[in-house]
Coordinates of C-alpha atoms in Angstrom, one line a residue:
Chain A
M9 CA -6.9 6.0 -2.5
S10 CA -8.0 2.4 -3.0
G11 CA -11.3 3.7 -4.3
A12 CA -9.6 5.7 -7.0
L13 CA -7.6 2.7 -8.1
S14 CA -10.3 0.1 -8.0
A15 CA -13.0 2.2 -9.7
P16 CA -11.8 1.8 -13.2
L17 CA -11.2 -1.9 -12.9
P18 CA -14.6 -3.3 -13.7
G19 CA -14.3 -1.9 -17.2
T20 CA -11.0 -3.6 -17.9
A21 CA -12.6 -7.0 -18.3
A22 CA -14.4 -5.9 -21.4
A23 CA -11.6 -3.9 -22.8
P24 CA -9.3 -6.4 -24.5
S25 CA -11.9 -7.7 -26.8
S26 CA -13.1 -4.3 -28.0
S27 CA -9.7 -2.6 -28.1
R28 CA -8.5 -4.6 -31.0
G29 CA -10.3 -2.6 -33.7
G30 CA -11.0 0.8 -32.3
S31 CA -9.0 3.5 -30.6
R32 CA -10.2 2.6 -27.1
K33 CA -7.4 2.3 -24.5
V34 CA -6.8 -1.0 -22.9
L35 CA -7.0 0.5 -19.5
P36 CA -9.7 3.2 -19.0
G37 CA -9.8 5.9 -16.5
F38 CA -6.9 7.9 -17.9
N39 CA -8.1 11.3 -16.6
L40 CA -8.6 9.9 -13.1
T41 CA -5.2 8.1 -13.0
L42 CA -3.4 11.1 -14.4
G43 CA -5.0 13.4 -11.8
Y44 CA -4.1 11.0 -9.1
T45 CA -0.5 10.6 -10.4
L46 CA 0.0 14.3 -10.5
L47 CA -1.5 14.9 -7.1
Y48 CA 0.6 12.2 -5.5
L49 CA 3.8 13.2 -7.1
G50 CA 3.1 16.8 -6.2
L51 CA 2.5 16.0 -2.6
I52 CA 5.5 13.6 -2.2
V53 CA 8.1 15.0 -4.5
L54 CA 7.3 18.5 -6.0
I55 CA 6.2 20.4 -2.9
P56 CA 9.2 19.4 -0.8
L57 CA 11.6 20.2 -3.6
S58 CA 10.0 23.5 -4.4
A59 CA 10.2 24.4 -0.7
L60 CA 14.0 23.7 -1.1
V61 CA 14.2 26.0 -4.1
L62 CA 12.1 28.7 -2.5
K63 CA 14.3 28.8 0.6
T64 CA 17.3 29.5 -1.6
F65 CA 15.4 32.5 -3.1
T66 CA 15.9 34.3 0.2
L67 CA 19.5 34.8 -0.9
S68 CA 20.5 37.4 -3.4
W69 CA 22.2 36.2 -6.5
D70 CA 25.6 37.2 -5.2
Q71 CA 25.1 35.5 -1.9
F72 CA 23.9 32.4 -3.7
W73 CA 26.9 32.4 -6.0
A74 CA 29.3 32.9 -3.0
A75 CA 27.6 30.0 -1.1
V76 CA 27.8 27.5 -3.9
S77 CA 31.2 28.4 -5.4
S78 CA 33.6 28.8 -2.5
P79 CA 36.8 26.7 -3.0
R80 CA 35.8 24.2 -0.3
V81 CA 32.4 23.7 -1.8
L82 CA 33.9 23.2 -5.3
A83 CA 36.3 20.7 -3.9
S84 CA 33.4 18.8 -2.4
Y85 CA 31.6 18.7 -5.7
R86 CA 34.6 17.2 -7.4
L87 CA 34.9 14.6 -4.7
T88 CA 31.2 13.7 -4.5
F89 CA 30.5 13.5 -8.2
G90 CA 33.9 12.0 -9.0
A91 CA 33.7 9.3 -6.4
S92 CA 30.1 8.6 -7.3
F93 CA 31.0 8.2 -10.9
I94 CA 33.9 5.8 -10.2
A95 CA 31.8 3.8 -7.8
A96 CA 28.9 3.6 -10.3
C97 CA 31.4 2.4 -13.0
V98 CA 32.8 -0.2 -10.7
N99 CA 29.3 -1.3 -9.9
V100 CA 28.3 -1.7 -13.5
V101 CA 31.2 -4.1 -14.2
F102 CA 31.0 -6.2 -11.0
G103 CA 27.2 -5.9 -10.7
L104 CA 26.9 -7.3 -14.2
L105 CA 29.2 -10.2 -13.2
V106 CA 27.1 -10.9 -10.0
A107 CA 23.9 -10.8 -12.0
W108 CA 25.4 -13.0 -14.7
V109 CA 26.4 -15.7 -12.2
L110 CA 23.1 -15.5 -10.3
V111 CA 21.1 -16.0 -13.5
R112 CA 23.2 -18.5 -15.5
Y113 CA 24.6 -20.8 -12.8
S114 CA 23.2 -22.7 -10.0
F115 CA 25.3 -23.6 -7.0
P116 CA 24.7 -24.5 -3.3
G117 CA 23.7 -21.4 -1.2
K118 CA 22.7 -19.5 -4.3
R119 CA 19.6 -18.1 -2.6
I120 CA 21.6 -16.8 0.3
V121 CA 24.0 -15.1 -2.1
D122 CA 20.9 -13.7 -3.9
A123 CA 19.6 -12.3 -0.6
L124 CA 23.0 -10.9 0.3
V125 CA 22.8 -8.6 -2.7
D126 CA 20.0 -6.7 -1.1
L127 CA 21.7 -6.2 2.2
P128 CA 23.0 -2.7 1.3
F129 CA 19.4 -1.7 0.7
A130 CA 18.3 -2.9 4.1
L131 CA 21.2 -1.8 6.3
P132 CA 21.1 1.6 7.9
T133 CA 24.0 3.2 6.0
A134 CA 25.7 4.5 9.1
V135 CA 26.1 0.9 10.2
A136 CA 27.7 0.1 6.9
G137 CA 30.0 3.1 7.3
I138 CA 31.1 2.1 10.8
S139 CA 31.8 -1.5 9.8
L140 CA 33.7 -0.5 6.7
T141 CA 35.8 1.9 8.8
A142 CA 36.4 -0.9 11.3
L143 CA 37.7 -3.1 8.5
L144 CA 39.8 -0.7 6.6
A145 CA 41.2 1.7 9.3
G146 CA 44.9 1.3 10.2
N147 CA 44.1 -1.2 13.0
G148 CA 41.3 -2.9 11.2
W149 CA 41.2 -6.5 10.0
I150 CA 42.1 -5.6 6.4
G151 CA 43.7 -2.2 7.0
Q152 CA 46.4 -3.5 9.2
Y153 CA 47.9 -5.5 6.3
L154 CA 47.4 -2.9 3.7
E155 CA 48.7 0.1 5.6
P156 CA 52.3 -1.2 5.8
L157 CA 52.2 -1.6 2.0
G158 CA 51.4 2.1 1.7
I159 CA 47.7 1.5 0.7
K160 CA 45.4 3.7 2.8
L161 CA 41.8 3.0 2.3
A162 CA 40.2 4.8 5.2
F163 CA 40.0 8.5 6.0
N164 CA 40.8 9.6 2.5
P165 CA 38.9 9.7 -0.9
N166 CA 39.5 6.0 -1.4
G167 CA 37.3 5.3 1.6
V168 CA 34.5 7.4 0.0
V169 CA 34.7 5.4 -3.2
I170 CA 34.5 2.1 -1.3
A171 CA 31.5 3.2 0.8
L172 CA 29.7 4.3 -2.4
I173 CA 30.5 1.0 -4.2
F174 CA 29.0 -0.8 -1.2
I175 CA 25.7 1.1 -1.2
G176 CA 25.3 1.2 -5.0
L177 CA 25.8 -2.5 -5.8
P178 CA 22.2 -3.7 -5.5
F179 CA 20.9 -1.1 -8.0
V180 CA 22.9 -2.6 -10.9
V181 CA 22.3 -6.2 -10.0
R182 CA 18.6 -5.8 -9.5
T183 CA 18.1 -3.9 -12.8
V184 CA 20.2 -6.2 -14.9
Q185 CA 19.1 -9.5 -13.4
P186 CA 15.5 -9.7 -14.8
V187 CA 16.7 -8.6 -18.3
L188 CA 19.3 -11.3 -18.4
E189 CA 16.7 -13.8 -17.2
E190 CA 14.5 -12.9 -20.1
S191 CA 17.1 -12.8 -22.8
E192 CA 16.6 -15.8 -25.1
K193 CA 19.2 -18.5 -25.1
E194 CA 18.3 -19.2 -28.7
L195 CA 19.8 -15.9 -29.9
E196 CA 23.2 -16.9 -28.4
E197 CA 22.9 -20.4 -29.9
A198 CA 22.1 -18.9 -33.3
A199 CA 25.2 -16.6 -33.0
M200 CA 27.3 -19.6 -32.1
C201 CA 25.9 -21.6 -35.1
L202 CA 26.8 -18.8 -37.4
G203 CA 30.3 -18.9 -36.2
A204 CA 30.6 -16.1 -33.7
T205 CA 33.3 -16.3 -31.1
R206 CA 32.3 -16.0 -27.4
L207 CA 33.5 -12.5 -27.3
Q208 CA 31.6 -11.6 -30.4
T209 CA 28.4 -13.2 -29.0
F210 CA 28.8 -11.2 -25.8
T211 CA 29.6 -7.8 -27.4
K212 CA 27.2 -8.1 -30.4
V213 CA 24.3 -10.1 -29.0
I214 CA 24.1 -10.0 -25.3
L215 CA 25.5 -6.6 -24.4
P216 CA 23.2 -4.6 -26.7
S217 CA 20.2 -6.2 -25.2
I218 CA 21.2 -5.5 -21.6
M219 CA 22.7 -2.1 -22.3
P220 CA 19.5 -0.1 -21.3
A221 CA 19.3 -2.0 -18.0
L222 CA 23.0 -1.5 -17.3
L223 CA 22.6 2.2 -18.0
T224 CA 19.6 2.4 -15.7
G225 CA 21.5 0.6 -13.0
F226 CA 24.4 3.0 -13.5
A227 CA 22.1 6.0 -13.2
M228 CA 20.4 4.7 -10.0
A229 CA 23.7 3.8 -8.4
F230 CA 25.1 7.1 -9.3
A231 CA 22.2 9.1 -8.1
R232 CA 22.1 7.2 -4.9
A233 CA 25.8 7.8 -4.3
I234 CA 25.6 11.5 -4.8
G235 CA 23.1 11.9 -1.9
E236 CA 24.8 9.3 0.4
Y237 CA 25.8 10.6 3.8
G238 CA 25.6 8.1 6.6
S239 CA 28.1 5.5 5.3
V240 CA 30.6 8.0 3.9
I241 CA 30.9 10.2 6.9
F242 CA 32.6 7.7 9.1
I243 CA 35.2 6.6 6.6
A244 CA 36.0 9.8 4.8
G245 CA 38.1 11.6 7.4
N246 CA 36.2 14.7 6.4
M247 CA 39.2 16.9 5.6
P248 CA 38.3 20.2 3.9
M249 CA 39.5 20.3 0.2
V250 CA 40.4 16.6 0.4
S251 CA 37.8 14.3 1.6
E252 CA 34.8 16.4 2.4
I253 CA 31.6 15.4 0.6
T254 CA 29.0 17.9 -0.4
P255 CA 26.3 16.5 1.9
L256 CA 28.7 17.2 4.8
I257 CA 29.1 20.8 3.6
I258 CA 25.3 21.1 3.7
I259 CA 25.2 19.7 7.3
G260 CA 28.0 22.0 8.2
K261 CA 26.0 25.0 7.0
L262 CA 23.0 23.8 8.9
E263 CA 25.1 23.5 12.1
Q264 CA 25.9 27.2 11.5
Y265 CA 22.2 28.0 11.2
D266 CA 22.9 29.0 7.6
Y267 CA 19.6 27.5 6.2
A268 CA 19.7 29.4 3.0
G269 CA 23.3 28.5 2.2
A270 CA 22.6 24.9 2.9
T271 CA 19.6 24.8 0.6
A272 CA 21.6 26.7 -2.1
V273 CA 24.2 23.9 -2.2
A274 CA 21.5 21.3 -2.1
T275 CA 19.8 23.0 -5.1
V276 CA 23.0 22.9 -7.1
M277 CA 23.3 19.2 -6.3
L278 CA 19.7 18.6 -7.4
M279 CA 20.3 20.4 -10.7
F280 CA 23.5 18.4 -11.4
S281 CA 21.7 15.1 -10.6
F282 CA 18.7 16.1 -12.7
V283 CA 20.9 16.9 -15.7
L284 CA 22.8 13.7 -15.3
L285 CA 19.6 11.7 -15.1
L286 CA 18.3 13.4 -18.3
V287 CA 21.6 12.6 -20.1
I288 CA 21.4 8.9 -19.1
N289 CA 17.7 8.7 -20.1
A290 CA 18.6 10.1 -23.5
L291 CA 21.5 7.6 -23.8
Q292 CA 19.0 4.9 -23.0
A293 CA 16.5 6.0 -25.6
W294 CA 19.3 6.2 -28.2
Q295 CA 20.5 2.8 -27.3
R296 CA 17.0 1.3 -27.6
K297 CA 16.5 2.9 -31.0
R298 CA 19.9 1.6 -32.2
S299 CA 19.4 -1.9 -31.1
G300 CA 16.0 -1.8 -32.7
G301 CA 14.3 -5.2 -32.8
I302 CA 16.0 -6.8 -29.9
K303 CA 14.2 -4.6 -27.3
Chain B
M11 CA -31.9 3.8 34.6
K12 CA -30.4 3.5 38.0
S13 CA -27.5 1.5 36.8
A14 CA -26.8 4.1 34.1
K15 CA -26.6 6.8 36.7
L16 CA -24.3 4.6 38.8
L17 CA -22.1 4.0 35.8
F18 CA -22.0 7.7 35.1
A19 CA -21.0 8.4 38.7
A20 CA -18.3 5.8 38.6
L21 CA -17.0 7.2 35.4
A22 CA -16.9 10.7 36.8
L23 CA -15.1 9.5 39.8
A24 CA -12.6 7.6 37.7
A25 CA -12.0 10.6 35.6
S26 CA -11.3 12.9 38.6
G27 CA -9.1 10.2 40.0
L28 CA -7.1 10.2 36.8
A29 CA -6.9 13.9 36.8
S30 CA -5.4 14.1 40.3
A31 CA -3.0 11.3 39.5
Q32 CA -1.9 12.9 36.3
T33 CA 1.7 13.9 36.8
Q34 CA 3.3 16.9 35.1
S35 CA 6.0 16.1 32.7
L36 CA 9.0 18.0 31.6
L37 CA 11.1 17.6 28.5
N38 CA 14.8 18.4 28.7
V39 CA 16.3 18.8 25.3
S40 CA 20.0 18.5 25.6
Y41 CA 23.3 17.7 23.7
D42 CA 24.7 14.3 23.0
V43 CA 27.2 13.5 25.7
A44 CA 25.1 14.9 28.6
R45 CA 22.9 11.8 28.5
E46 CA 24.4 10.1 31.6
F47 CA 24.7 13.3 33.6
Y48 CA 21.0 14.2 33.2
K49 CA 19.9 10.7 33.9
D50 CA 21.5 11.1 37.4
V51 CA 20.1 14.6 37.7
N52 CA 16.6 13.5 37.0
A53 CA 16.8 10.6 39.4
A54 CA 17.7 13.1 42.1
F55 CA 15.3 15.8 41.1
V56 CA 12.1 13.8 41.1
P57 CA 12.2 13.0 44.8
F58 CA 13.4 16.5 45.6
Y59 CA 10.5 18.0 43.8
K60 CA 8.0 15.6 45.5
K61 CA 9.5 16.6 48.9
T62 CA 9.3 20.4 48.4
T63 CA 6.0 20.7 46.5
G64 CA 4.3 17.4 47.0
K65 CA 3.9 16.9 43.3
D66 CA 4.9 14.0 41.1
V67 CA 6.8 14.8 38.0
K68 CA 8.1 12.9 35.1
I69 CA 11.3 14.1 33.3
E70 CA 12.0 13.1 29.8
Q71 CA 15.3 13.6 28.0
S72 CA 16.2 14.1 24.4
H73 CA 19.8 14.0 23.2
A74 CA 21.5 14.7 19.9
G75 CA 24.0 17.1 18.5
S76 CA 23.6 20.5 20.2
S77 CA 22.7 22.6 17.2
A78 CA 20.5 19.8 15.7
Q79 CA 18.6 19.9 18.9
A80 CA 18.3 23.7 18.8
R81 CA 16.9 23.5 15.3
A82 CA 14.4 20.9 16.4
V83 CA 13.2 23.1 19.2
A84 CA 13.0 26.1 16.9
D85 CA 10.9 24.0 14.5
G86 CA 8.4 23.0 17.1
L87 CA 9.8 20.3 19.4
D88 CA 8.0 20.9 22.7
A89 CA 11.0 21.2 25.1
D90 CA 10.3 22.8 28.5
V91 CA 14.0 23.4 29.1
V92 CA 17.1 23.4 26.8
T93 CA 20.5 22.6 28.2
M94 CA 23.2 23.0 25.6
N95 CA 27.0 23.1 25.3
T96 CA 27.4 26.4 23.5
T97 CA 25.6 29.7 24.0
T98 CA 25.3 30.0 20.2
D99 CA 22.6 27.4 20.2
I100 CA 20.5 29.2 22.8
D101 CA 21.1 32.6 21.2
F102 CA 19.6 31.1 18.1
L103 CA 16.5 30.1 20.0
A104 CA 16.3 33.6 21.5
D105 CA 16.4 35.0 18.0
K106 CA 13.5 32.8 17.1
G107 CA 11.6 34.1 20.1
V108 CA 11.4 30.7 21.6
V109 CA 13.4 31.5 24.8
A110 CA 13.6 34.9 26.5
K111 CA 15.9 37.5 24.9
D112 CA 17.6 38.1 28.2
W113 CA 18.0 34.3 29.0
Q114 CA 21.5 34.8 30.2
K115 CA 20.3 37.0 33.0
R116 CA 17.6 34.6 34.2
F117 CA 19.9 32.3 36.1
P118 CA 23.2 32.8 37.9
H119 CA 26.7 32.7 36.2
N120 CA 25.3 33.7 32.8
A121 CA 22.8 30.9 33.0
A122 CA 25.5 28.3 33.0
P123 CA 25.3 26.1 36.1
T124 CA 28.4 24.1 34.9
T125 CA 31.4 24.6 32.7
S126 CA 34.0 22.5 31.1
T127 CA 37.4 23.1 29.5
M128 CA 39.4 21.6 26.7
L129 CA 42.3 19.3 27.4
F130 CA 44.3 16.5 25.7
L131 CA 43.9 12.8 25.9
V132 CA 47.0 10.9 24.9
R133 CA 47.7 7.2 24.6
N134 CA 48.8 5.4 27.8
G135 CA 52.2 6.4 29.0
N136 CA 52.2 9.5 26.7
P137 CA 54.7 8.0 24.1
K138 CA 55.1 11.3 22.3
G139 CA 55.7 13.3 25.5
I140 CA 52.9 15.8 25.0
K141 CA 52.6 18.4 27.7
D142 CA 51.3 21.6 26.2
W143 CA 49.8 23.2 23.0
D144 CA 53.3 23.7 21.6
D145 CA 53.8 20.0 21.3
L146 CA 50.8 19.6 19.1
V147 CA 52.3 21.6 16.2
K148 CA 55.5 19.5 16.1
P149 CA 56.0 17.5 12.9
G150 CA 55.0 13.9 13.2
V151 CA 52.3 14.5 15.9
Q152 CA 48.8 13.6 14.8
V153 CA 46.0 15.5 16.4
V154 CA 42.4 14.2 16.3
V155 CA 39.9 17.1 16.7
V156 CA 36.3 17.9 15.8
N157 CA 35.5 19.9 12.7
P158 CA 34.6 23.4 14.1
K159 CA 32.1 23.7 11.3
T160 CA 30.0 20.8 12.6
G161 CA 30.5 20.7 16.3
G162 CA 30.7 22.9 19.4
N163 CA 33.5 20.7 20.7
G164 CA 35.6 21.6 17.6
R165 CA 34.9 25.3 18.0
Y166 CA 36.2 25.3 21.5
A167 CA 39.3 23.3 20.6
Y168 CA 40.1 25.8 17.9
L169 CA 39.4 28.9 20.1
A170 CA 41.5 27.3 22.9
A171 CA 44.5 26.9 20.6
W172 CA 44.1 30.5 19.3
G173 CA 43.7 31.8 22.9
Y174 CA 46.8 30.0 24.1
V175 CA 48.9 32.1 21.7
K176 CA 47.1 35.3 22.6
K177 CA 47.4 34.7 26.3
K178 CA 51.1 34.3 25.9
G179 CA 51.3 37.7 24.4
G180 CA 51.2 36.7 20.7
T181 CA 49.5 38.7 18.0
D182 CA 46.5 37.6 15.9
A183 CA 48.9 36.8 13.0
Q184 CA 51.0 34.5 15.2
A185 CA 47.8 32.9 16.5
A186 CA 46.6 32.3 13.0
E187 CA 49.9 30.7 12.0
F188 CA 49.9 28.5 15.1
V189 CA 46.4 27.2 14.6
G190 CA 47.1 26.7 10.9
K191 CA 50.1 24.5 11.8
L192 CA 48.1 22.6 14.3
Y193 CA 45.3 21.8 11.8
K194 CA 48.0 20.6 9.3
N195 CA 48.7 17.9 11.9
V196 CA 45.1 16.7 11.8
P197 CA 44.5 13.4 10.0
V198 CA 40.8 13.1 10.7
L199 CA 38.4 16.0 11.3
A200 CA 35.6 14.3 13.2
R201 CA 32.0 15.3 12.8
G202 CA 31.2 15.5 16.5
G203 CA 32.6 14.7 20.0
R204 CA 31.8 11.1 20.1
D205 CA 32.9 10.6 16.5
A206 CA 36.3 12.0 17.5
T207 CA 36.6 9.8 20.5
S208 CA 35.9 6.7 18.6
A209 CA 38.3 7.6 15.8
F210 CA 41.0 8.1 18.5
L211 CA 40.3 5.1 20.6
Q212 CA 38.6 2.5 18.4
R213 CA 40.4 3.2 15.2
N214 CA 43.7 4.1 16.9
T215 CA 44.0 7.2 14.8
G216 CA 46.3 9.9 16.0
D217 CA 48.5 10.6 19.0
V218 CA 46.4 13.3 20.8
L219 CA 42.7 13.9 21.1
I220 CA 41.6 17.4 22.0
T221 CA 38.3 17.2 23.8
F222 CA 36.1 18.4 26.7
E223 CA 37.3 17.6 30.2
S224 CA 33.8 16.1 30.7
E225 CA 34.5 13.5 28.0
V226 CA 37.3 11.9 30.2
E227 CA 34.8 10.2 32.4
S228 CA 32.9 8.5 29.6
V229 CA 36.1 7.5 27.9
N230 CA 37.3 5.8 31.1
Q231 CA 34.0 4.1 31.5
E232 CA 33.7 3.0 27.9
F233 CA 37.3 1.9 27.2
G234 CA 38.7 1.1 30.6
A235 CA 40.6 3.3 32.9
N236 CA 44.2 2.7 31.6
K237 CA 43.8 3.3 27.9
V238 CA 44.5 7.0 28.0
D239 CA 46.4 9.6 30.0
V240 CA 44.9 13.0 30.6
V241 CA 47.1 16.0 29.8
Y242 CA 46.2 19.5 31.1
P243 CA 47.7 22.2 29.0
S244 CA 49.0 25.3 30.8
I245 CA 46.3 27.5 29.4
S246 CA 42.8 26.6 28.2
I247 CA 39.3 27.9 27.6
V248 CA 36.2 28.0 29.7
A249 CA 33.3 26.3 27.9
E250 CA 30.0 27.2 29.4
N251 CA 27.0 24.8 29.5
P252 CA 24.1 27.2 29.3
V253 CA 20.5 26.5 30.2
A254 CA 17.2 28.2 29.4
V255 CA 13.5 27.8 29.9
V256 CA 11.6 27.4 26.6
E257 CA 8.9 30.1 27.1
R258 CA 6.8 29.0 24.2
T259 CA 6.3 25.6 25.6
V260 CA 5.9 26.4 29.3
A261 CA 3.3 29.0 28.5
K262 CA 1.3 26.4 26.6
K263 CA 1.8 23.5 29.1
G264 CA 1.7 25.6 32.3
T265 CA 5.1 24.2 33.4
A266 CA 6.9 27.4 34.0
D267 CA 7.4 26.8 37.8
L268 CA 8.5 23.2 37.2
A269 CA 11.0 24.3 34.5
K270 CA 12.5 26.9 36.8
A271 CA 12.7 24.6 39.7
Y272 CA 14.5 22.0 37.5
L273 CA 17.1 24.5 36.3
N274 CA 17.6 25.9 39.7
F275 CA 18.2 22.4 41.0
L276 CA 21.3 22.2 38.8
Y277 CA 22.7 25.1 40.9
S278 CA 22.0 23.3 44.2
D279 CA 24.8 21.5 46.0
E280 CA 23.2 18.2 45.1
G281 CA 23.1 19.2 41.4
Q282 CA 26.6 20.5 41.5
E283 CA 27.9 17.3 43.1
I284 CA 26.3 15.2 40.4
A285 CA 28.0 17.4 37.8
A286 CA 31.4 17.0 39.5
K287 CA 31.0 13.2 39.5
H288 CA 30.5 13.4 35.7
Y289 CA 33.7 15.4 35.3
I290 CA 31.7 18.6 34.5
R291 CA 33.1 21.6 36.4
P292 CA 30.6 22.9 39.0
T293 CA 30.3 26.7 39.3
S294 CA 30.0 26.4 43.1
E295 CA 33.5 27.1 44.5
A296 CA 32.8 25.0 47.5
V297 CA 31.9 21.9 45.5
L298 CA 34.8 22.5 43.1
K299 CA 37.3 22.5 46.0
K300 CA 36.1 19.2 47.1
Y301 CA 37.2 17.6 43.9
P302 CA 41.0 17.8 43.4
K303 CA 40.6 16.0 40.0
F304 CA 39.6 19.4 38.5
K305 CA 43.1 20.7 38.0
Q306 CA 43.4 24.4 38.4
I307 CA 44.9 25.7 35.2
K308 CA 44.9 29.2 33.7
L309 CA 41.5 29.6 32.1
F310 CA 40.2 32.3 29.8
T311 CA 36.7 33.0 28.7
V312 CA 35.4 33.4 25.2
Q313 CA 34.2 36.9 26.1
E314 CA 37.7 37.9 27.2
L315 CA 39.4 37.2 23.9
F316 CA 36.7 36.9 21.2
G317 CA 33.8 39.2 22.5
S318 CA 31.3 36.4 22.2
L319 CA 30.8 33.0 20.6
A320 CA 28.6 34.7 17.9
E321 CA 31.5 37.1 17.0
A322 CA 34.0 34.2 17.0
Q323 CA 31.6 32.4 14.7
K324 CA 31.6 35.3 12.3
V325 CA 35.4 35.8 12.2
H326 CA 36.6 32.2 12.4
F327 CA 34.0 29.6 11.4
N328 CA 31.6 31.1 8.9
D329 CA 32.3 30.6 5.2
G330 CA 35.4 32.5 4.1
G331 CA 36.5 32.9 7.8
Q332 CA 39.8 32.1 9.4
F333 CA 39.2 28.4 9.5
D334 CA 38.5 28.2 5.8
K335 CA 41.7 30.0 5.1
I336 CA 43.7 27.3 6.8
Y337 CA 42.4 24.8 4.2
T338 CA 42.1 26.9 1.1
V339 CA 45.4 28.9 1.2
K340 CA 48.3 26.7 0.4

């Protein structure tokens, strides 16, 4: 692998000077790298995914439809996609705030806070699920004060949303942070000089420039939440029709040795996520075009 | 030249020495909560095998959810023996041709050296006064139970409740109504046995936990002896703990005799005593009588009321079955 990567490198030294006038690419070795890219993606992503789809082909169309559209499965789609959407929205707002503070201000312990953001990445999600449940259940540190007020956060859909917010946060912060860091202060100063209010500066100058990054962060947090299992399973309560997420339905089918049914539901989830990612990509492209010069 | 020859001889000697010292190993793939039980079994079996055959053996254990383990073995995990908590899991392996088709006839008592039953755990002092299945459907009682879709523990709890109505002379419709009411009282459907126990004891959720008798011992050890009271219902179900030799592996590794000896050991008095200590019901009447902690209640088998677990699976737990109806029909 390293051979394939390093082979084109010697040529690159000469490239910048000659690339100016002609049609030569800056980085040579396009054929080689394209071949490598396709092979690698094929091995790691496409083959496993096509195995998934192939397995569902052992079902007839009617069986497939029955497996993916029973009322319990439909209820689980609503919960999984709904909770993931809410969690990703919350993460966009508060992730932006966190990124903002981390970029624009300095305070003691900032580096620790910065490192904390990555914790949900590093933690085994089951551990997160268990700790969240311990906090929010009726006898937990926080739950014991909320439950008498009629606020139940564990063992119902609220718990699902909270777990998904937890695991999705770093995606938004880490995509927005570098863009905020790069955004030029002069633009804001110029806006101020021309008499813009703070709100106008934010909505007309800053927001458009970070919009693509925010959308990317949203997409990643959303996609991650849809597939999440470990953290949710402990806090959800797992009641059919109420708080059963789709990955649990898949595990349930596997426990019944219904491989084909499990992959059928998984394929449906895959299609949903794929479409959603496409939509978000299109949004991003549109956004970039609209905000033109800024980036 | 001479030294080379010497070296070669030494190497050959060392190699043969290694070969004779090489001990056979056996992998027992089992379900989650049997970990401590098999640890004790293995500690007793190794010296027993050495004494009877003169051979050293090494026993390895692997534990996880019962059906997850069965899937792993079907997919190629080299288990010599499988010891599960539902016959469904071994039937699945028989279908795949990994264990013998007639595995239930290879060992006594339908190849189940031990059994367990479903009972109730309630909070210390039994504040809600729970005595029998009827108390579980009363309004205001919260029952913690495993999701029958994801755990054998949950399937037995469900079938036990159903069987209770049937054994008292009820019809299927009455049983369905009773079970439906019971599951309306469930605040948390746990994913597996341990998950249910921790929801009940660590999270303080619910008033009753329906679980295996064998779980009582680990609860007492884990949470202290006075946290829960054990309640035996008037009628409950027999849950067999079946075992089988994995023919595919033993043919390859040449461990058939060892695997057989290991499973037979579970039927020996020593093996049965170890089971009894772990709150797992021995099938040996003599050993069972020695332990008054195993309360004699009216027990029924899956075969008696449901034909087999496979049939119960079809009628009750597969998609669109009885269990789904509880949650989809309002």
